[in-house]
Amino acid sequence: MSISIQEAARIAPSNRQLAWQETEFYGFIHFTVNTFTDREWGTGEESPAVFAPTALDASQWVEACKVAGMRGLILTCKHHDGFCLWPSQYTEHSVSNSPFREGKGDLVREVADACREAGLKFGIYLSPWDRHEPSYGDSDAYNAFFVHQLTELLTGYGEVFAVWFDGACGEGRNGKKQVYDWDAYYEVIRRHQPGAVISVCGPDVRWCGNEAGRTRPVEWSVVPATLRDNEKIQEESQQADDPAFARRIGTSEDDLGSRAVIAEAEELVWYPAEVNTSIRPGWFYHEAEDGAVKSVAELVDLYERTVGGNTTFLLNLPPDRRGLIHETDAARLRGLGEYLRRSYVHDLARGGRCEASASADARHEAAAVIDGQRDTYWRAPAGEEQAWIELELGADQTFDRVVLMEQIAEGQRIERFVLERQEGDQWLPFYVGRVVGYKHICRFEPVRAQRLRLSIEASRWYPTLRAFEVYAANGGV
Ligand code: FUL
């Protein structure tokens, strides 16, 4: 039996997925022995003695994230080389045997504390693939070891908003075969951190399908349940020839949620996408890449396509050998933050008037989309798949961005829409879009108008809208 459109429209996020989605933009920190050996994937044989940052300051990392407009940070507590940034009781391969803070340091604690102090959420990356740990490949023993390490991280550092499980494994055909006990890992996370999402090799957040910052023009959060198949993700990652730039496929298809896909699916789930990419070509710091840091314009474009394309944006910032975010990277992040503060603060729709083709009831009138409140929203009557909302700005205004948000707590519904402006008694289209989801940032050449209209031409069952915001980004960067 195929799934009906009404059923697809009803699929909604969990509370932890909702809270994660609101985080929108957060940092990724890749830092380990690789930073000092100039590699992307460590061998596991590095001596902890190489881990010797000279001026490490976690609050500088957090500050760089904050000025960029980020709301959280995920730290690689252990990458594929197995070196632990905290003094794990279950291995010698950690900061405890390094020169860092004379072996008394705990970098996970320093970062978690700096995040908390600055009001940023804190998340952990713990690589399942471990090239150092001798029990890796002896499945039960390694699973027990992994659960112990996970427990240390989940219980020792306060609230965690995300646990990021990488599917990468470069063992190849003749390498060690480790069968991960994902259920045991998930159980311990749910028990200790029920608010945390489990990302990539996990049920809550979907890898977008590439590491280059590519986005889909149409990104659905309601997708076939088969996309959560970890074994497939691992199998695909085994095929990577170049470990430094491993690419996984499978989740990379363009269409993951259209009506055609739904018609074929046996089960649908709320499994929203996260885009992860690095500010530099590599995930770890390499001096040779100092000249290849993404420009402010590139970062702005990425931000608007990701956060404004119904995904979240996880941007990697690799600290250098001093243990600092390099000056160039910090300057680019500041530039991005300045752009965002300049462009998305003065909403021209606030104080305007709004009218809809129809509303479900008195609690869901059109005015809710311009009141700046996140918990109020407009809802069309059930069964009305087409609808419009008109916005009267009060005076002629020039703008080049419109931000639309659905009330995703009710599901993702909008399939096609047009933005039009009124000129005389005519409505002239200036932007055509497909899905909205959590947030859609419409970008277009400056338009001058006093009245504009959002025409929803197709939706699932009935559309909702939480925000209709109008901005002048002033030609961008
Ligand atoms: C990949 C890893 O192999 C990279 O080193 C990096 O951690 C990236 C985020 O995920 O699968």
Short mmCIF file of C-alpha atoms and ligand atoms in Angstrom, two decimals:
data_model
loop_
_atom_site.label_atom_id
_atom_site.label_comp_id
_atom_site.label_asym_id
_atom_site.label_seq_id
_atom_site.Cartn_x
_atom_site.Cartn_y
_atom_site.Cartn_z
CA MET A 1 0.00 0.00 0.00
CA SER A 2 1.39 3.33 -0.94
CA ILE A 3 1.57 6.25 1.44
CA SER A 4 -1.00 8.99 0.95
CA ILE A 5 -0.08 12.65 0.63
CA GLN A 6 -2.04 13.36 3.78
CA GLU A 7 0.10 10.86 5.68
CA ALA A 8 3.29 12.40 4.25
CA ALA A 9 2.10 15.87 5.28
CA ARG A 10 1.52 14.69 8.85
CA ILE A 11 5.07 13.44 9.44
CA ALA A 12 6.64 15.86 11.90
CA PRO A 13 9.92 16.33 13.75
CA SER A 14 10.67 15.19 17.28
CA ASN A 15 11.36 17.88 19.89
CA ARG A 16 15.08 17.24 19.69
CA GLN A 17 14.99 17.63 15.90
CA LEU A 18 13.04 20.88 16.26
CA ALA A 19 15.54 22.30 18.77
CA TRP A 20 18.45 21.25 16.53
CA GLN A 21 16.85 22.86 13.45
CA GLU A 22 16.56 26.18 15.30
CA THR A 23 20.33 26.05 15.92
CA GLU A 24 20.61 26.77 12.16
CA PHE A 25 24.34 27.51 11.92
CA TYR A 26 27.09 25.98 14.05
CA GLY A 27 30.78 25.26 13.97
CA PHE A 28 32.78 22.07 13.54
CA ILE A 29 36.26 21.88 15.04
CA HIS A 30 38.73 19.35 13.64
CA PHE A 31 41.80 19.27 15.86
CA THR A 32 44.05 16.35 16.80
CA VAL A 33 47.54 14.92 16.13
CA ASN A 34 46.86 15.51 12.40
CA THR A 35 47.18 19.25 13.00
CA PHE A 36 50.81 18.63 13.95
CA THR A 37 51.64 15.95 11.38
CA ASP A 38 49.99 17.81 8.48
CA ARG A 39 47.66 14.94 7.60
CA GLU A 40 43.94 14.53 7.00
CA TRP A 41 43.65 10.99 8.31
CA GLY A 42 46.07 9.91 11.04
CA THR A 43 47.46 6.37 11.09
CA GLY A 44 46.83 5.73 14.78
CA GLU A 45 50.56 5.35 15.33
CA GLU A 46 51.30 8.98 16.11
CA SER A 47 53.00 9.64 19.38
CA PRO A 48 50.87 11.74 21.77
CA ALA A 49 54.08 13.79 22.16
CA VAL A 50 53.32 15.56 18.87
CA PHE A 51 50.18 17.11 20.32
CA ALA A 52 51.71 20.39 21.50
CA PRO A 53 49.68 23.52 20.83
CA THR A 54 51.61 26.57 21.99
CA ALA A 55 48.84 29.09 22.67
CA LEU A 56 45.57 27.15 22.70
CA ASP A 57 42.56 29.24 23.67
CA ALA A 58 39.13 27.62 23.34
CA SER A 59 37.41 30.92 24.05
CA GLN A 60 39.00 32.33 20.86
CA TRP A 61 37.36 29.48 18.87
CA VAL A 62 34.02 30.12 20.48
CA GLU A 63 34.32 33.86 19.90
CA ALA A 64 35.06 33.26 16.20
CA CYS A 65 31.89 31.13 15.98
CA LYS A 66 29.82 33.68 17.81
CA VAL A 67 30.75 36.68 15.72
CA ALA A 68 29.93 34.66 12.61
CA GLY A 69 26.38 34.17 13.86
CA MET A 70 26.74 30.53 14.95
CA ARG A 71 24.69 29.08 17.79
CA GLY A 72 26.66 25.95 18.57
CA LEU A 73 29.88 24.01 18.07
CA ILE A 74 30.74 20.34 17.54
CA LEU A 75 34.22 19.16 18.57
CA THR A 76 36.10 16.14 17.17
CA CYS A 77 36.77 14.57 20.56
CA LYS A 78 38.37 11.60 18.76
CA HIS A 79 39.05 11.38 15.02
CA HIS A 80 39.97 8.24 13.04
CA ASP A 81 43.50 8.19 14.55
CA GLY A 82 42.04 7.39 17.96
CA PHE A 83 43.74 10.21 19.88
CA CYS A 84 41.40 11.48 22.60
CA LEU A 85 41.15 15.17 23.43
CA TRP A 86 39.98 14.25 26.93
CA PRO A 87 41.73 12.07 29.53
CA SER A 88 39.78 8.90 28.77
CA GLN A 89 40.14 6.17 31.35
CA TYR A 90 39.94 3.56 28.60
CA THR A 91 43.07 4.40 26.61
CA GLU A 92 46.55 5.80 26.99
CA HIS A 93 46.23 7.47 23.62
CA SER A 94 45.07 10.86 24.82
CA VAL A 95 45.97 14.35 25.98
CA SER A 96 47.12 12.82 29.28
CA ASN A 97 50.29 11.62 27.59
CA SER A 98 50.89 14.78 25.60
CA PRO A 99 52.74 18.01 26.38
CA PHE A 100 49.40 19.88 26.30
CA ARG A 101 48.94 21.46 29.79
CA GLU A 102 51.72 19.10 30.88
CA GLY A 103 49.47 16.09 30.55
CA LYS A 104 46.87 17.51 32.91
CA GLY A 105 44.66 19.06 30.28
CA ASP A 106 41.14 18.20 29.14
CA LEU A 107 40.36 19.94 25.87
CA VAL A 108 36.79 18.66 25.75
CA ARG A 109 36.19 20.40 29.06
CA GLU A 110 37.82 23.63 27.94
CA VAL A 111 35.67 23.75 24.82
CA ALA A 112 32.45 22.72 26.58
CA ASP A 113 33.02 25.37 29.25
CA ALA A 114 33.87 28.09 26.73
CA CYS A 115 30.67 27.26 24.80
CA ARG A 116 28.55 27.42 27.91
CA GLU A 117 30.03 30.72 28.94
CA ALA A 118 29.31 32.25 25.53
CA GLY A 119 25.80 30.77 25.25
CA LEU A 120 26.66 28.34 22.46
CA LYS A 121 25.38 24.78 22.34
CA PHE A 122 28.04 22.07 22.59
CA GLY A 123 28.15 18.89 20.52
CA ILE A 124 30.53 15.93 20.17
CA TYR A 125 32.04 14.01 17.26
CA LEU A 126 33.39 10.59 18.22
CA SER A 127 34.75 8.60 15.29
CA PRO A 128 33.55 4.99 15.29
CA TRP A 129 36.50 4.06 13.07
CA ASP A 130 39.55 3.97 15.36
CA ARG A 131 42.93 3.13 13.85
CA HIS A 132 44.74 3.06 17.19
CA GLU A 133 42.56 1.04 19.51
CA PRO A 134 43.79 -2.62 19.47
CA SER A 135 40.30 -4.02 20.07
CA TYR A 136 38.99 -2.45 16.85
CA GLY A 137 37.84 -5.36 14.68
CA ASP A 138 37.06 -7.55 17.69
CA SER A 139 33.48 -6.41 17.50
CA ASP A 140 32.13 -7.04 21.00
CA ALA A 141 35.24 -5.80 22.75
CA TYR A 142 35.43 -2.65 20.69
CA ASN A 143 31.72 -1.95 21.07
CA ALA A 144 32.11 -2.11 24.85
CA PHE A 145 35.14 0.21 24.65
CA PHE A 146 33.23 2.64 22.41
CA VAL A 147 30.23 2.72 24.74
CA HIS A 148 32.57 3.47 27.65
CA GLN A 149 34.12 6.40 25.80
CA LEU A 150 30.72 7.66 24.71
CA THR A 151 29.51 7.48 28.30
CA GLU A 152 32.47 9.53 29.49
CA LEU A 153 31.63 12.25 27.00
CA LEU A 154 27.87 12.14 27.62
CA THR A 155 28.11 12.32 31.38
CA GLY A 156 31.13 14.51 32.08
CA TYR A 157 30.60 17.72 30.14
CA GLY A 158 27.08 19.03 30.69
CA GLU A 159 24.39 19.23 28.04
CA VAL A 160 25.20 17.97 24.55
CA PHE A 161 23.01 19.04 21.60
CA ALA A 162 24.41 16.71 18.93
CA VAL A 163 26.37 13.48 18.66
CA TRP A 164 27.98 13.20 15.23
CA PHE A 165 28.80 9.70 13.97
CA ASP A 166 30.97 9.58 10.89
CA GLY A 167 30.46 6.75 8.40
CA ALA A 168 34.01 6.98 7.09
CA CYS A 169 36.21 3.91 7.27
CA GLY A 170 39.29 3.40 5.14
CA GLU A 171 40.05 -0.19 6.16
CA GLY A 172 39.37 -1.45 2.67
CA ARG A 173 38.62 -5.02 1.65
CA ASN A 174 41.51 -6.61 3.57
CA GLY A 175 41.29 -4.39 6.60
CA LYS A 176 39.75 -4.98 9.99
CA LYS A 177 36.05 -5.74 10.04
CA GLN A 178 34.23 -4.14 12.91
CA VAL A 179 30.47 -4.58 13.28
CA TYR A 180 29.24 -1.52 15.13
CA ASP A 181 26.48 -1.98 17.68
CA TRP A 182 24.58 1.14 16.70
CA ASP A 183 21.59 0.27 18.89
CA ALA A 184 23.78 0.16 21.98
CA TYR A 185 25.35 3.49 21.04
CA TYR A 186 21.95 5.10 20.51
CA GLU A 187 20.61 3.69 23.75
CA VAL A 188 23.37 5.24 25.83
CA ILE A 189 22.89 8.61 24.11
CA ARG A 190 19.11 8.61 24.68
CA ARG A 191 19.63 7.63 28.29
CA HIS A 192 22.18 10.31 29.19
CA GLN A 193 21.34 13.08 26.73
CA PRO A 194 17.71 12.71 25.63
CA GLY A 195 17.79 16.16 23.99
CA ALA A 196 20.74 15.37 21.70
CA VAL A 197 20.26 14.57 18.03
CA ILE A 198 22.31 11.72 16.55
CA SER A 199 23.68 12.84 13.21
CA VAL A 200 24.81 11.18 9.96
CA CYS A 201 25.11 7.53 11.14
CA GLY A 202 22.09 8.18 13.28
CA PRO A 203 18.31 8.48 13.13
CA ASP A 204 17.85 12.24 13.64
CA VAL A 205 19.93 14.23 11.16
CA ARG A 206 20.76 13.26 7.57
CA TRP A 207 24.10 13.87 5.87
CA CYS A 208 23.35 16.05 2.85
CA GLY A 209 25.33 13.77 0.53
CA ASN A 210 28.52 15.73 -0.16
CA GLU A 211 31.26 17.63 1.65
CA ALA A 212 31.62 20.43 -0.88
CA GLY A 213 28.75 22.60 0.29
CA ARG A 214 26.45 21.62 -2.56
CA THR A 215 22.77 22.07 -1.77
CA ARG A 216 19.64 20.74 -3.43
CA PRO A 217 17.24 23.30 -4.86
CA VAL A 218 14.47 21.15 -3.42
CA GLU A 219 15.30 19.75 0.03
CA TRP A 220 12.64 17.63 1.72
CA SER A 221 12.83 16.71 5.40
CA VAL A 222 10.27 13.93 4.85
CA VAL A 223 12.14 11.14 3.07
CA PRO A 224 12.15 7.33 2.73
CA ALA A 225 13.25 5.54 5.91
CA THR A 226 15.82 3.55 3.89
CA LEU A 227 18.08 6.64 3.85
CA ARG A 228 18.92 5.88 7.48
CA ASP A 229 20.69 2.66 6.55
CA ASN A 230 24.11 2.90 8.28
CA GLU A 231 25.48 -0.19 6.63
CA LYS A 232 24.97 1.38 3.26
CA ILE A 233 26.72 4.55 4.37
CA GLN A 234 29.68 2.50 5.63
CA GLU A 235 29.83 0.33 2.54
CA GLU A 236 29.93 3.40 0.36
CA SER A 237 32.64 4.99 2.45
CA GLN A 238 34.84 1.87 2.03
CA GLN A 239 35.04 2.68 -1.64
CA ALA A 240 36.87 5.94 -1.03
CA ASP A 241 40.21 5.89 -2.84
CA ASP A 242 41.58 9.13 -1.54
CA PRO A 243 41.11 9.20 2.20
CA ALA A 244 41.74 12.92 2.43
CA PHE A 245 38.74 13.72 0.31
CA ALA A 246 36.51 10.74 0.82
CA ARG A 247 33.12 11.12 -0.78
CA ARG A 248 30.12 9.08 0.08
CA ILE A 249 27.23 8.53 -2.27
CA GLY A 250 23.73 7.14 -1.97
CA THR A 251 22.30 10.00 -0.01
CA SER A 252 23.41 12.28 -2.84
CA GLU A 253 20.52 11.84 -5.26
CA ASP A 254 18.74 15.03 -6.20
CA ASP A 255 15.21 13.98 -5.43
CA LEU A 256 14.68 12.45 -2.00
CA GLY A 257 11.11 13.45 -1.29
CA SER A 258 8.91 14.41 -4.25
CA ARG A 259 5.48 12.82 -4.83
CA ALA A 260 7.16 10.38 -7.22
CA VAL A 261 9.52 9.23 -4.44
CA ILE A 262 6.69 9.01 -1.92
CA ALA A 263 4.71 6.81 -4.31
CA GLU A 264 7.55 4.25 -4.24
CA ALA A 265 8.40 4.44 -0.53
CA GLU A 266 7.29 1.92 2.06
CA GLU A 267 7.97 4.10 5.05
CA LEU A 268 8.60 7.82 5.38
CA VAL A 269 10.42 9.57 8.22
CA TRP A 270 11.31 13.07 9.32
CA TYR A 271 15.03 13.05 8.54
CA PRO A 272 16.24 16.59 7.85
CA ALA A 273 19.54 17.46 6.18
CA GLU A 274 22.69 19.07 7.50
CA VAL A 275 25.31 20.52 5.16
CA ASN A 276 28.86 20.04 6.44
CA THR A 277 31.81 21.64 4.74
CA SER A 278 35.11 23.26 5.71
CA ILE A 279 36.21 26.89 5.55
CA ARG A 280 39.40 25.50 3.97
CA PRO A 281 39.93 22.63 1.50
CA GLY A 282 40.89 20.20 4.30
CA TRP A 283 39.18 19.34 7.57
CA PHE A 284 42.43 19.83 9.50
CA TYR A 285 44.75 22.82 9.45
CA HIS A 286 47.52 22.84 6.84
CA GLU A 287 49.73 25.86 6.48
CA ALA A 288 49.79 25.27 2.72
CA GLU A 289 46.07 26.11 2.67
CA ASP A 290 46.41 29.52 4.31
CA GLY A 291 45.69 31.10 0.95
CA ALA A 292 42.64 28.93 0.26
CA VAL A 293 40.24 30.12 2.97
CA LYS A 294 36.69 30.68 1.68
CA SER A 295 35.90 34.33 1.03
CA VAL A 296 33.16 36.25 2.82
CA ALA A 297 31.10 36.16 -0.40
CA GLU A 298 31.43 32.36 -0.57
CA LEU A 299 30.44 32.01 3.08
CA VAL A 300 27.43 34.28 2.60
CA ASP A 301 26.34 32.28 -0.42
CA LEU A 302 26.74 29.03 1.52
CA TYR A 303 24.82 30.38 4.50
CA GLU A 304 21.91 31.57 2.37
CA ARG A 305 21.74 28.30 0.41
CA THR A 306 21.93 26.08 3.50
CA VAL A 307 20.09 27.81 6.35
CA GLY A 308 17.91 29.34 3.64
CA GLY A 309 17.47 25.99 1.88
CA ASN A 310 15.86 23.90 4.61
CA THR A 311 19.10 22.48 5.95
CA THR A 312 21.39 23.42 8.81
CA PHE A 313 24.93 24.64 8.19
CA LEU A 314 27.85 22.93 9.94
CA LEU A 315 30.97 24.90 9.02
CA ASN A 316 34.36 23.44 9.91
CA LEU A 317 37.06 25.69 11.36
CA PRO A 318 40.43 23.98 11.84
CA PRO A 319 42.59 25.51 14.59
CA ASP A 320 46.28 25.81 13.72
CA ARG A 321 49.35 24.51 15.56
CA ARG A 322 49.18 27.33 18.05
CA GLY A 323 45.69 26.09 18.93
CA LEU A 324 44.03 29.19 17.49
CA ILE A 325 41.67 29.87 14.60
CA HIS A 326 43.97 31.48 12.06
CA GLU A 327 43.64 35.27 11.59
CA THR A 328 42.44 34.90 7.98
CA ASP A 329 39.66 32.48 8.93
CA ALA A 330 38.65 34.66 11.88
CA ALA A 331 38.43 37.73 9.64
CA ARG A 332 36.23 35.91 7.10
CA LEU A 333 33.93 34.72 9.88
CA ARG A 334 33.65 38.28 11.19
CA GLY A 335 32.77 39.44 7.67
CA LEU A 336 30.01 36.86 7.43
CA GLY A 337 28.59 37.87 10.81
CA GLU A 338 28.63 41.55 9.88
CA TYR A 339 26.74 40.78 6.68
CA LEU A 340 24.12 38.77 8.54
CA ARG A 341 23.62 41.47 11.17
CA ARG A 342 23.40 44.15 8.50
CA SER A 343 21.01 42.26 6.26
CA TYR A 344 18.63 40.24 8.41
CA VAL A 345 17.78 42.53 11.29
CA HIS A 346 15.43 45.18 9.90
CA ASP A 347 12.36 43.27 8.71
CA LEU A 348 10.36 45.56 6.41
CA ALA A 349 7.21 43.47 6.90
CA ARG A 350 6.98 44.21 10.62
CA GLY A 351 4.27 46.77 11.24
CA GLY A 352 2.71 46.03 7.86
CA ARG A 353 -0.64 44.35 7.25
CA CYS A 354 -1.37 40.86 6.07
CA GLU A 355 -4.35 39.09 4.55
CA ALA A 356 -4.80 35.49 3.42
CA SER A 357 -7.10 33.76 0.94
CA ALA A 358 -8.51 31.88 3.97
CA SER A 359 -7.46 30.78 7.44
CA ALA A 360 -8.24 27.57 9.30
CA ASP A 361 -9.49 29.38 12.42
CA ALA A 362 -9.13 32.55 14.49
CA ARG A 363 -5.93 31.30 16.10
CA HIS A 364 -4.19 30.93 12.76
CA GLU A 365 -4.84 34.23 10.97
CA ALA A 366 -2.44 35.70 8.42
CA ALA A 367 -1.24 38.40 10.85
CA ALA A 368 0.74 35.69 12.66
CA VAL A 369 3.34 35.55 9.87
CA ILE A 370 4.53 39.12 10.46
CA ASP A 371 4.32 39.35 14.25
CA GLY A 372 7.94 38.25 14.80
CA GLN A 373 6.74 35.49 17.17
CA ARG A 374 8.01 32.02 16.44
CA ASP A 375 5.14 30.15 18.09
CA THR A 376 2.29 31.79 16.18
CA TYR A 377 1.53 30.83 12.58
CA TRP A 378 -0.99 30.92 9.77
CA ARG A 379 -2.73 27.76 8.69
CA ALA A 380 -4.93 27.31 5.61
CA PRO A 381 -8.18 25.34 6.00
CA ALA A 382 -7.67 21.57 5.76
CA GLY A 383 -7.76 20.33 2.19
CA GLU A 384 -6.91 23.72 0.62
CA GLU A 385 -3.69 22.96 -1.16
CA GLN A 386 -3.56 26.36 -2.87
CA ALA A 387 -3.63 29.66 -1.01
CA TRP A 388 -2.20 33.17 -0.99
CA ILE A 389 -1.03 35.74 1.52
CA GLU A 390 -0.84 39.44 0.67
CA LEU A 391 1.48 41.78 2.45
CA GLU A 392 0.95 45.57 2.60
CA LEU A 393 4.22 47.26 3.65
CA GLY A 394 2.71 50.69 4.33
CA ALA A 395 5.03 52.48 1.89
CA ASP A 396 7.11 51.74 -1.17
CA GLN A 397 10.18 49.74 -0.17
CA THR A 398 13.19 48.30 -1.98
CA PHE A 399 14.23 44.79 -0.99
CA ASP A 400 16.16 41.79 -2.33
CA ARG A 401 15.47 39.01 0.19
CA VAL A 402 12.29 37.35 1.41
CA VAL A 403 12.47 34.81 4.22
CA LEU A 404 9.68 32.25 4.44
CA MET A 405 9.26 29.68 7.21
CA GLU A 406 6.74 26.89 7.53
CA GLN A 407 5.51 25.71 10.91
CA ILE A 408 7.43 22.45 10.59
CA ALA A 409 6.09 21.18 13.92
CA GLU A 410 3.04 20.39 11.73
CA GLY A 411 5.09 18.87 8.91
CA GLN A 412 6.54 20.07 5.62
CA ARG A 413 3.91 20.92 3.03
CA ILE A 414 4.68 23.65 0.48
CA GLU A 415 5.65 22.29 -2.95
CA ARG A 416 5.58 25.34 -5.24
CA PHE A 417 5.14 29.07 -4.75
CA VAL A 418 5.49 32.41 -6.50
CA LEU A 419 6.30 35.84 -5.08
CA GLU A 420 4.57 38.71 -6.87
CA ARG A 421 4.56 42.48 -6.49
CA GLN A 422 1.69 44.79 -7.23
CA GLU A 423 2.06 47.41 -9.91
CA GLY A 424 -1.16 49.32 -10.63
CA ASP A 425 -3.80 46.63 -10.72
CA GLN A 426 -1.40 43.95 -11.92
CA TRP A 427 0.51 41.30 -9.99
CA LEU A 428 3.97 40.75 -11.43
CA PRO A 429 5.93 37.61 -10.44
CA PHE A 430 9.56 38.12 -9.41
CA TYR A 431 10.51 34.83 -7.75
CA VAL A 432 9.46 31.22 -8.22
CA GLY A 433 10.30 28.68 -5.51
CA ARG A 434 9.66 25.06 -4.63
CA VAL A 435 9.90 23.82 -1.06
CA VAL A 436 10.07 26.05 2.03
CA GLY A 437 10.35 23.76 5.06
CA TYR A 438 12.03 25.26 8.11
CA LYS A 439 13.35 28.26 6.18
CA HIS A 440 13.63 29.41 2.60
CA ILE A 441 15.66 32.53 1.82
CA CYS A 442 14.49 33.90 -1.53
CA ARG A 443 17.25 35.91 -3.20
CA PHE A 444 16.54 38.19 -6.16
CA GLU A 445 17.55 41.47 -7.78
CA PRO A 446 16.21 44.48 -5.83
CA VAL A 447 12.45 44.95 -6.18
CA ARG A 448 10.48 48.08 -5.31
CA ALA A 449 6.91 47.62 -4.10
CA GLN A 450 4.39 48.46 -1.43
CA ARG A 451 2.32 45.30 -1.77
CA LEU A 452 3.54 41.80 -2.36
CA ARG A 453 1.91 38.41 -2.49
CA LEU A 454 2.98 34.87 -1.78
CA SER A 455 0.96 32.52 -3.98
CA ILE A 456 1.20 28.92 -2.87
CA GLU A 457 0.45 26.97 -6.03
CA ALA A 458 0.89 23.46 -4.65
CA SER A 459 1.11 21.97 -1.18
CA ARG A 460 0.38 18.76 0.70
CA TRP A 461 -3.06 18.75 2.32
CA TYR A 462 -2.83 22.38 3.50
CA PRO A 463 0.03 24.86 3.96
CA THR A 464 1.19 26.64 7.10
CA LEU A 465 3.45 29.67 7.43
CA ARG A 466 5.30 30.90 10.46
CA ALA A 467 7.19 33.84 8.97
CA PHE A 468 7.05 36.11 5.92
CA GLU A 469 9.95 38.53 6.28
CA VAL A 470 11.26 41.13 3.86
CA TYR A 471 14.83 42.47 3.87
CA ALA A 472 17.21 44.68 1.97
CA ALA A 473 20.57 42.88 1.96
CA ASN A 474 21.89 45.89 0.01
CA GLY A 475 23.58 44.10 -2.78
CA GLY A 476 25.21 41.59 -0.52
CA VAL A 477 28.77 41.65 0.77
C1 FUL B 1 34.66 12.45 6.87
C2 FUL B 1 36.01 12.20 7.56
O1 FUL B 1 36.71 11.16 6.92
C3 FUL B 1 36.75 13.49 7.51
O2 FUL B 1 38.06 13.38 7.99
C4 FUL B 1 35.96 14.52 8.29
O3 FUL B 1 35.94 14.16 9.67
C5 FUL B 1 34.55 14.62 7.75
C6 FUL B 1 33.66 15.53 8.57
O4 FUL B 1 33.93 13.38 7.66
O5 FUL B 1 33.94 11.33 6.67
#
